[in-house]
XYZ file of C-alpha atoms in Angstrom:
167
model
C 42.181 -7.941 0.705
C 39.405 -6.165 -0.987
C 36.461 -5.954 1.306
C 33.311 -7.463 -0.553
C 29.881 -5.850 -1.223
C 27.284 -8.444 0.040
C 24.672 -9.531 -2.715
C 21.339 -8.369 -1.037
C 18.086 -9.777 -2.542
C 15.394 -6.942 -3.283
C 12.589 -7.284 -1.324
C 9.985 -5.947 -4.122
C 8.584 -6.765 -7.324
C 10.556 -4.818 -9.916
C 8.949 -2.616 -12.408
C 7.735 -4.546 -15.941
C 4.786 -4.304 -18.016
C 3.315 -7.183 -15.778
C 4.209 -5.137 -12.379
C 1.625 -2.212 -14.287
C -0.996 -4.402 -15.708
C -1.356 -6.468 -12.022
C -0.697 -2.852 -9.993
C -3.820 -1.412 -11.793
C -6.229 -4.442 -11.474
C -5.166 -4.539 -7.652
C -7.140 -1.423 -7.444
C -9.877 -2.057 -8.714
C -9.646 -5.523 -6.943
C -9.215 -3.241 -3.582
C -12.444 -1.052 -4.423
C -14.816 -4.170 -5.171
C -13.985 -6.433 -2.258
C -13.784 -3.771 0.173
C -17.642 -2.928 -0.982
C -18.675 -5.942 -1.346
C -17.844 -7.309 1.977
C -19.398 -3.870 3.597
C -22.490 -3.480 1.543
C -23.446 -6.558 -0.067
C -22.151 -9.313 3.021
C -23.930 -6.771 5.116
C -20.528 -6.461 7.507
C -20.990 -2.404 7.434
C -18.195 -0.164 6.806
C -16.281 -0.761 10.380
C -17.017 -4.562 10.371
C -14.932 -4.358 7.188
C -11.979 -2.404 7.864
C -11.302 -4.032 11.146
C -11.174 -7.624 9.218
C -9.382 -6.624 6.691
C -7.388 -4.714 8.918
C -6.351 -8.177 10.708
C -6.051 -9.922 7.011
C -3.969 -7.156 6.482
C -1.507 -7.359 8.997
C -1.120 -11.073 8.416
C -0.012 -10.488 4.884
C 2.481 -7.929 6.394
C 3.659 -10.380 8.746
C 4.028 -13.344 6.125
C 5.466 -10.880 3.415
C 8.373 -9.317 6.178
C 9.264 -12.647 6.971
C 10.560 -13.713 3.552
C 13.014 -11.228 3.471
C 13.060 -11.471 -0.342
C 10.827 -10.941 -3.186
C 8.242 -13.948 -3.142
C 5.963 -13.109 -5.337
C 2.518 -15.058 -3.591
C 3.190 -13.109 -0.271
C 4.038 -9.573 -2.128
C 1.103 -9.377 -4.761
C -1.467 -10.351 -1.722
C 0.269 -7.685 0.378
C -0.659 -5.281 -2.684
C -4.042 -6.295 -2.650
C -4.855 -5.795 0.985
C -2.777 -2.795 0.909
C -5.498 -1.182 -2.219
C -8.789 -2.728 -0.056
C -7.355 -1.062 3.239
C -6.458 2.485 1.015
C -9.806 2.155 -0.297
C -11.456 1.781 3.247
C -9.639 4.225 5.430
C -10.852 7.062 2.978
C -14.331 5.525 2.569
C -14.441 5.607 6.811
C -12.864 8.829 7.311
C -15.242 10.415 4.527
C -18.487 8.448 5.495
C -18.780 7.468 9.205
C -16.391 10.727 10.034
C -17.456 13.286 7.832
C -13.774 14.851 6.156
C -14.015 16.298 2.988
C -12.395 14.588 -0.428
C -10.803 17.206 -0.999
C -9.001 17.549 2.810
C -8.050 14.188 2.678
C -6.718 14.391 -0.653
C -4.486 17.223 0.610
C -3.521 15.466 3.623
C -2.426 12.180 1.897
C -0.617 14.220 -0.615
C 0.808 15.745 2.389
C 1.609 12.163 3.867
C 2.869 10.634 0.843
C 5.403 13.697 -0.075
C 6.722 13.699 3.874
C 6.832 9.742 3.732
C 9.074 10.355 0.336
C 11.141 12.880 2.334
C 11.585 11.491 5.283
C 12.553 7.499 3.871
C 15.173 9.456 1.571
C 16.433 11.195 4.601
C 16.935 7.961 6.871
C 18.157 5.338 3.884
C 19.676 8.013 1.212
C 17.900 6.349 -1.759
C 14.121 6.193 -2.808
C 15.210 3.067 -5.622
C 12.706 0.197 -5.191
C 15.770 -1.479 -6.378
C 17.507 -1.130 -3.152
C 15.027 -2.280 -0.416
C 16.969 -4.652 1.361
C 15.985 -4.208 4.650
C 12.998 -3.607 7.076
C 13.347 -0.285 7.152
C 12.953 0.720 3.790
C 10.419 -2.274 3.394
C 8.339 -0.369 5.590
C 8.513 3.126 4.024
C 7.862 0.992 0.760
C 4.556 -0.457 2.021
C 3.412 3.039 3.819
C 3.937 4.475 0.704
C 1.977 2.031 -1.356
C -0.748 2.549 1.633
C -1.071 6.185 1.429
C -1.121 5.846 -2.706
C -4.135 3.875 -2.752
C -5.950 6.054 0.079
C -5.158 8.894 -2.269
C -5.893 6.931 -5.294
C -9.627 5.850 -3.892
C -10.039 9.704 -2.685
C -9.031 11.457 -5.831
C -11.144 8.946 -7.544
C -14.295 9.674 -5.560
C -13.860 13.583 -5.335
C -13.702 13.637 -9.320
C -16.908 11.984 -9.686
C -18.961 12.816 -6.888
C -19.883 15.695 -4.964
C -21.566 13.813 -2.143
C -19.796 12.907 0.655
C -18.614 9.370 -0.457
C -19.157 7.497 -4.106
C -18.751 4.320 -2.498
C -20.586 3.264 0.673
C -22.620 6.084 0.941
C-alpha cells in the first residue's frame, strides 16, 4: 500500500489582490492607532507599546490556536503585528536614541537572517506550506520585522529628526 500524503490546511492568508489592498491599509492602520493611543489618549509612548504588546500576544495566542487560516483571528494578528512594528522603531528611535538609519540596517539584517535561518530549519520559504508552528512563527517574525522596517524606512525618508512620529 501506497503511503498517503496528509492534506495539511495552510495556516495563512494566500496572496490575491484583496491580501495587497488589506496588507497596505494594515499599515497605515498600524501607524494611526499606535499614535493615537500614545499622543492623542495621552498613554505616552511606553504606556502604548506595553498594551498593545499584551493585545498583541492575545491575537498570537487566539490566531496559533486555530491551526488553520481563519481569517478574523489572522487579519487582527496583521494589524497588531503593523501597530507593534510601528512602535518598537518609534521607542527605540525616540525614548532610546538609535539612528533610522541603524535600525534600518539592523532589521534588514534581522529580516534577511530570519529568511535564512526559517529556510534552513523547514527547507521552504512558500507561505503556501505553513502547516505547522514552526514555520507559523518564522511567518509572523517576519511580518514583525517588515513593518518595523517598513515604519523606519518610512520615517528616515522624510525626516531628519530623530523620529517623524512621536517626536
Amino acid at each position: 500500500m501506497e503511503a498517503r500524503e496528509e492534506y495539511v490546511l495552510n495556516r495563512v492568508a494566500g496572496l490575491t489582490l484583496f491580501f495587497w489592498i488589506v496588507k497596505i491599509l494594515s499599515t497605515t492602520v498600524g501607524e494611526t492607532a499606535a499614535d493615537f493611543v500614545a499622543v492623542d489618549l495621552k498613554v505616552g509612548l511606553m504606556g502604548t507599546t506595553l498594551l498593545m504588546g499584551v493585545i498583541t500576544a492575545t491575537a498570537i495566542f487566539w490566531n496559533f490556536r486555530q491551526k488553520k487560516y481563519f481569517a478574523p483571528a489572522y487579519w487582527f494578528l496583521i494589524v497588531m503585528m503593523s501597530i507593534e512594528g510601528a512602535l518598537i522603531t518609534d521607542i527605540l528611535v525616540d525614548d532610546f536614541s538609535v539612528s533610522l538609519v541603524a535600525l534600518d540596517f539592523v532589521f534588514a539584517v534581522l529580516m534577511i537572517s530570519g529568511f535564512y535561518l526559517w529556510y534552513r530549519l523547514e527547507g521552504t520559504l512558500s507561505i503556501h506550506k505553513i502547516t505547522n508552528n514552526k514555520r507559523e512563527v518564522f511567518y509572523w517574525l517576519i511580518v514583525l520585522i517588515t513593518f518595523a522596517l517598513g515604519t523606519g524606512v518610512g520615517d528616515t525618508g522624510r525626516s531628519p529628526t530623530p523620529s517623524a512620529t512621536l517626536g
